[in-house]
Short mmCIF file of C-alpha atoms in Angstrom, two decimals:
data_model
loop_
_atom_site.label_atom_id
_atom_site.label_comp_id
_atom_site.label_asym_id
_atom_site.label_seq_id
_atom_site.Cartn_x
_atom_site.Cartn_y
_atom_site.Cartn_z
CA MET Z 1 0.00 0.00 0.00
CA ILE Z 2 2.82 2.41 0.81
CA ARG Z 3 5.20 3.21 -2.00
CA ARG Z 4 8.56 1.56 -1.58
CA LEU Z 5 11.71 3.65 -1.43
CA ARG Z 6 13.20 3.48 -4.88
CA ARG Z 7 16.71 4.01 -3.57
CA CYS Z 8 18.17 2.57 -0.41
CA GLY Z 9 20.28 5.59 0.48
CA HIS Z 10 23.06 3.47 2.00
CA ALA Z 11 25.74 4.91 -0.27
CA PRO Z 12 28.32 7.07 1.55
CA GLY Z 13 28.16 10.83 1.30
CA THR Z 14 25.36 13.38 1.30
CA ILE Z 15 21.84 11.99 0.77
CA SER Z 16 20.45 12.79 -2.66
CA ARG Z 17 17.51 15.14 -3.17
CA GLU Z 18 15.41 12.23 -4.41
CA ASP Z 19 16.13 10.15 -1.32
CA GLN Z 20 15.57 13.13 0.94
CA ALA Z 21 12.16 13.81 -0.66
CA VAL Z 22 11.09 10.19 -0.04
CA VAL Z 23 12.30 10.35 3.56
CA ASP Z 24 10.45 13.63 4.10
CA GLU Z 25 7.24 12.15 2.68
CA PHE Z 26 7.54 9.14 4.96
CA ARG Z 27 8.12 11.32 8.01
CA ALA Z 28 5.15 13.49 7.10
CA MET Z 29 2.98 10.37 6.81
CA LEU Z 30 4.06 9.14 10.24
CA THR Z 31 3.40 12.57 11.74
CA ALA Z 32 -0.08 12.71 10.21
CA LEU Z 33 -0.95 9.22 11.49
CA ARG Z 34 0.35 9.94 14.97
CA ASN Z 35 -1.17 13.40 15.20
CA PRO Z 36 -4.50 13.48 13.36
CA GLU Z 37 -6.43 16.75 13.44
CA PRO Z 38 -9.87 15.73 14.71
CA TRP Z 39 -12.85 16.66 12.59
CA THR Z 40 -15.81 17.98 14.57
CA PRO Z 41 -19.38 17.85 13.18
CA GLY Z 42 -21.04 21.21 12.79
CA THR Z 43 -17.89 23.30 12.53
CA GLY Z 44 -18.72 24.42 8.99
CA SER Z 45 -15.05 24.40 8.04
CA ALA Z 46 -14.16 24.51 4.35
CA ARG Z 47 -11.11 22.32 4.91
CA ASP Z 48 -10.94 18.91 3.26
CA ILE Z 49 -11.10 15.78 5.37
CA ALA Z 50 -9.40 12.40 5.25
CA VAL Z 51 -11.67 9.35 5.03
CA ARG Z 52 -10.95 5.62 5.08
CA VAL Z 53 -11.69 3.68 1.89
CA GLY Z 54 -10.83 0.09 2.70
CA PRO Z 55 -7.18 -0.01 3.82
CA PHE Z 56 -6.50 3.35 2.16
CA VAL Z 57 -7.05 6.97 3.20
CA GLU Z 58 -8.52 9.43 0.69
CA ARG Z 59 -8.97 13.17 0.50
CA ALA Z 60 -12.57 14.41 0.39
CA HIS Z 61 -14.50 17.66 0.04
CA THR Z 62 -17.49 18.04 2.36
CA ARG Z 63 -20.73 19.49 1.01
CA PRO Z 64 -21.68 22.84 2.56
CA GLY Z 65 -24.78 22.45 4.70
CA ASP Z 66 -24.42 18.69 4.79
CA ASP Z 67 -21.30 18.33 6.88
CA HIS Z 68 -22.74 18.43 10.38
CA GLY Z 69 -23.25 14.71 11.07
CA PRO Z 70 -23.47 13.09 13.49
CA ASP Z 71 -23.76 9.78 11.60
CA LEU Z 72 -23.58 10.56 7.87
CA ILE Z 73 -22.29 13.48 5.82
CA ALA Z 74 -22.01 14.09 2.07
CA VAL Z 75 -18.51 14.03 0.58
CA THR Z 76 -16.87 13.75 -2.80
CA LEU Z 77 -13.47 12.13 -3.17
CA VAL Z 78 -10.73 14.16 -4.82
CA HIS Z 79 -7.20 13.47 -5.97
CA PRO Z 80 -4.71 14.09 -3.14
CA ASP Z 81 -2.80 16.69 -5.20
CA THR Z 82 -5.87 18.88 -5.73
CA PRO Z 83 -5.78 21.67 -6.96
CA GLN Z 84 -2.52 21.12 -8.86
CA ALA Z 85 -2.83 21.16 -12.64
CA GLY Z 86 -2.07 17.48 -13.16
CA ALA Z 87 -4.38 16.26 -10.41
CA TYR Z 88 -7.57 16.40 -12.51
CA LEU Z 89 -6.16 14.36 -15.39
CA HIS Z 90 -4.56 11.81 -13.09
CA GLY Z 91 -7.77 11.67 -11.06
CA ARG Z 92 -9.80 10.91 -14.18
CA GLN Z 93 -7.44 8.10 -15.10
CA LEU Z 94 -7.81 6.52 -11.66
CA GLY Z 95 -11.56 6.96 -11.27
CA TYR Z 96 -11.69 9.89 -8.88
CA THR Z 97 -14.09 11.82 -11.09
CA GLY Z 98 -16.32 8.78 -11.55
CA HIS Z 99 -17.92 9.24 -8.13
CA ASP Z 100 -20.27 12.07 -7.27
CA TRP Z 101 -21.47 13.08 -3.80
CA LEU Z 102 -21.47 10.13 -1.41
CA ARG Z 103 -22.93 9.40 2.01
CA CYS Z 104 -19.90 8.98 4.25
CA PRO Z 105 -20.23 7.47 7.74
CA THR Z 106 -18.59 9.85 10.16
CA THR Z 107 -16.90 6.84 11.75
CA SER Z 108 -14.81 6.60 8.55
CA ILE Z 109 -13.38 10.09 8.99
CA VAL Z 110 -9.75 10.10 10.10
CA GLY Z 111 -9.65 13.86 10.61
CA TYR Z 112 -8.84 16.93 8.59
CA TRP Z 113 -6.73 16.27 5.51
CA GLN Z 114 -2.98 16.61 5.87
CA PRO Z 115 -0.43 16.27 3.03
CA GLY Z 116 1.16 13.44 5.02
CA TYR Z 117 -1.79 11.20 4.12
CA THR Z 118 -0.95 11.41 0.41
CA GLN Z 119 1.16 8.23 0.45
CA LEU Z 120 -1.83 6.30 1.79
CA THR Z 121 -4.12 7.08 -1.17
CA HIS Z 122 -4.91 4.94 -4.19
CA ALA Z 123 -3.47 7.64 -6.44
CA ALA Z 124 -0.07 7.67 -4.76
CA ASN Z 125 0.14 3.92 -5.20
CA GLY Z 126 -0.96 3.98 -8.84
CA LEU Z 127 -4.24 2.19 -8.10
CA HIS Z 128 -7.69 2.80 -9.54
CA LEU Z 129 -10.42 3.65 -7.05
CA PRO Z 130 -12.76 0.64 -6.65
CA ASP Z 131 -16.24 0.92 -8.13
CA ASP Z 132 -17.71 0.08 -4.75
CA ILE Z 133 -16.02 2.24 -2.16
CA GLY Z 134 -18.47 1.40 0.60
CA MET Z 135 -20.48 4.64 0.45
CA ALA Z 136 -23.98 5.06 -0.93
CA PRO Z 137 -24.81 7.94 -3.30
CA ALA Z 138 -25.90 11.14 -1.59
CA ASN Z 139 -29.30 12.71 -2.14
CA TYR Z 140 -30.09 15.12 -4.98
CA ALA Z 141 -32.75 17.71 -5.71
CA LEU Z 142 -34.38 19.79 -8.44
CA TYR Z 143 -34.58 23.55 -7.97
CA ILE Z 144 -37.12 25.52 -10.03
CA GLU Z 145 -36.39 29.24 -9.97
CA ALA Z 146 -37.81 32.44 -11.43
CA ARG Z 147 -35.17 35.00 -12.39
CA LYS Z 148 -35.76 38.48 -13.79
CA ARG Z 149 -35.09 38.79 -17.50
CA ASP Z 150 -32.92 41.87 -17.01
CA ASP Z 151 -30.17 39.52 -15.76
CA SER Z 152 -30.27 41.02 -12.30
CA ASN Z 153 -29.86 38.83 -9.25
CA ASP Z 154 -33.50 39.29 -8.26
CA GLY Z 155 -35.44 36.09 -8.28
CA HIS Z 156 -37.34 33.47 -6.34
CA THR Z 157 -37.00 29.75 -5.77
CA LEU Z 158 -40.46 28.49 -6.65
CA LEU Z 159 -40.07 24.83 -5.85
CA ARG Z 160 -37.55 22.44 -4.35
CA LEU Z 161 -38.08 18.77 -5.16
CA GLY Z 162 -36.21 16.03 -3.32
CA PRO Z 163 -34.70 13.90 -2.11
CA TYR Z 164 -33.66 11.82 -5.09
CA THR Z 165 -31.31 8.96 -4.40
CA GLN Z 166 -30.57 8.38 -8.10
CA THR Z 167 -29.68 11.03 -10.63
CA ARG Z 168 -31.68 9.35 -13.38
CA HIS Z 169 -34.92 9.78 -11.41
CA ALA Z 170 -34.19 13.48 -10.94
CA GLN Z 171 -33.43 13.82 -14.63
CA GLN Z 172 -36.68 12.07 -15.58
CA ASP Z 173 -38.73 14.45 -13.41
CA GLY Z 174 -36.69 17.35 -14.74
CA ASP Z 175 -37.59 16.37 -18.30
CA GLN Z 176 -41.26 16.19 -17.33
CA LEU Z 177 -41.14 19.64 -15.77
CA THR Z 178 -39.33 21.03 -18.79
CA ALA Z 179 -42.07 19.66 -21.05
CA ALA Z 180 -44.74 21.19 -18.80
CA LEU Z 181 -43.02 24.59 -18.95
CA ASP Z 182 -42.42 24.49 -22.69
CA GLY Z 183 -44.34 27.33 -24.35
CA ARG Z 184 -45.70 28.65 -21.05
CA GLU Z 185 -42.66 30.50 -19.72
CA THR Z 186 -43.77 34.00 -20.67
CA THR Z 187 -47.36 33.53 -19.50
CA LEU Z 188 -46.47 31.90 -16.19
CA THR Z 189 -44.39 34.74 -14.81
CA PRO Z 190 -44.22 37.83 -17.04
CA GLY Z 191 -40.87 39.55 -16.72
CA TYR Z 192 -39.20 36.44 -15.31
CA ARG Z 193 -37.30 33.51 -16.78
CA ILE Z 194 -38.15 30.10 -15.36
CA THR Z 195 -35.04 27.98 -14.88
CA MET Z 196 -34.46 24.57 -13.43
CA ARG Z 197 -31.23 23.21 -12.07
CA PHE Z 198 -30.16 19.87 -10.75
CA GLY Z 199 -27.98 19.79 -7.65
CA PRO Z 200 -27.27 18.26 -4.26
CA LEU Z 201 -29.93 18.32 -1.58
CA ASN Z 202 -28.96 20.48 1.36
CA VAL Z 203 -30.05 18.48 4.39
CA SER Z 204 -29.97 21.55 6.60
CA ASP Z 205 -32.96 22.88 4.59
CA HIS Z 206 -34.75 19.54 4.30
CA GLN Z 207 -38.04 21.05 5.50
CA LEU Z 208 -38.17 23.24 2.36
CA PHE Z 209 -38.18 20.29 -0.02
CA THR Z 210 -41.20 18.45 -1.39
CA ASP Z 211 -41.00 14.69 -1.80
CA PRO Z 212 -41.57 14.15 -5.54
CA SER Z 213 -42.94 10.64 -4.98
CA LYS Z 214 -45.88 11.95 -2.97
CA THR Z 215 -47.22 14.80 -5.09
CA ASP Z 216 -48.15 16.01 -8.56
CA PHE Z 217 -45.24 18.39 -8.84
CA VAL Z 218 -46.51 20.00 -12.08
CA THR Z 219 -49.64 21.10 -10.23
CA LEU Z 220 -47.48 22.12 -7.29
CA LEU Z 221 -45.40 24.32 -9.59
CA ASP Z 222 -48.55 26.04 -10.89
CA THR Z 223 -49.57 26.72 -7.30
CA ALA Z 224 -46.14 28.13 -6.48
CA VAL Z 225 -46.29 30.44 -9.52
CA ARG Z 226 -49.74 31.73 -8.53
CA SER Z 227 -48.61 32.44 -4.99
CA MET Z 228 -45.72 34.47 -6.37
CA HIS Z 229 -48.19 36.96 -7.87
CA ASP Z 230 -50.58 37.10 -4.89
#
């Protein structure tokens, strides 16, 4: 799992830069393992975290509003060298971009990400991320918004639909809503542009979302539009 030293460094004289870099990486890894920075639910920190994926440790972004635990949070795995230029391409080759937001058990969180964990990742060992990394997909939502046609920031969120556990279900409902709106945009809300976007469900605002499996959301959208003009 840990990359082997490519050079033994037993030759007499000053240690080479290459050997010194490997030694420094190894020391940083030991320091990170011995001194993890604990992650605390509800801190709202933008820092990345380190999560266990099998015997490996991976770097992960947390999703704003969905990082408070205490049992599950939403994360997306990223290449350990993020945001360096080569990280995206290497990440694509090894499957890092093949996973979207995931439900991560907080018991899998090692702590805040430290560069010393890099050697413990799949990427550092030249391994592809497994298709099943032990985390279920996170929830998604559809957001239907009315924005003024003058391109100002004024607007309203008319309807929030979710949760969706599969993107294809959200896309199917999105297609149905798009068909329902087709040709009616100007008459529904004069002066506004109706837009729909697909995105993650913010669990902190769960009470604002309507379960799409329990309602006629086209009728619900009409109701939301009427209330906008009341």
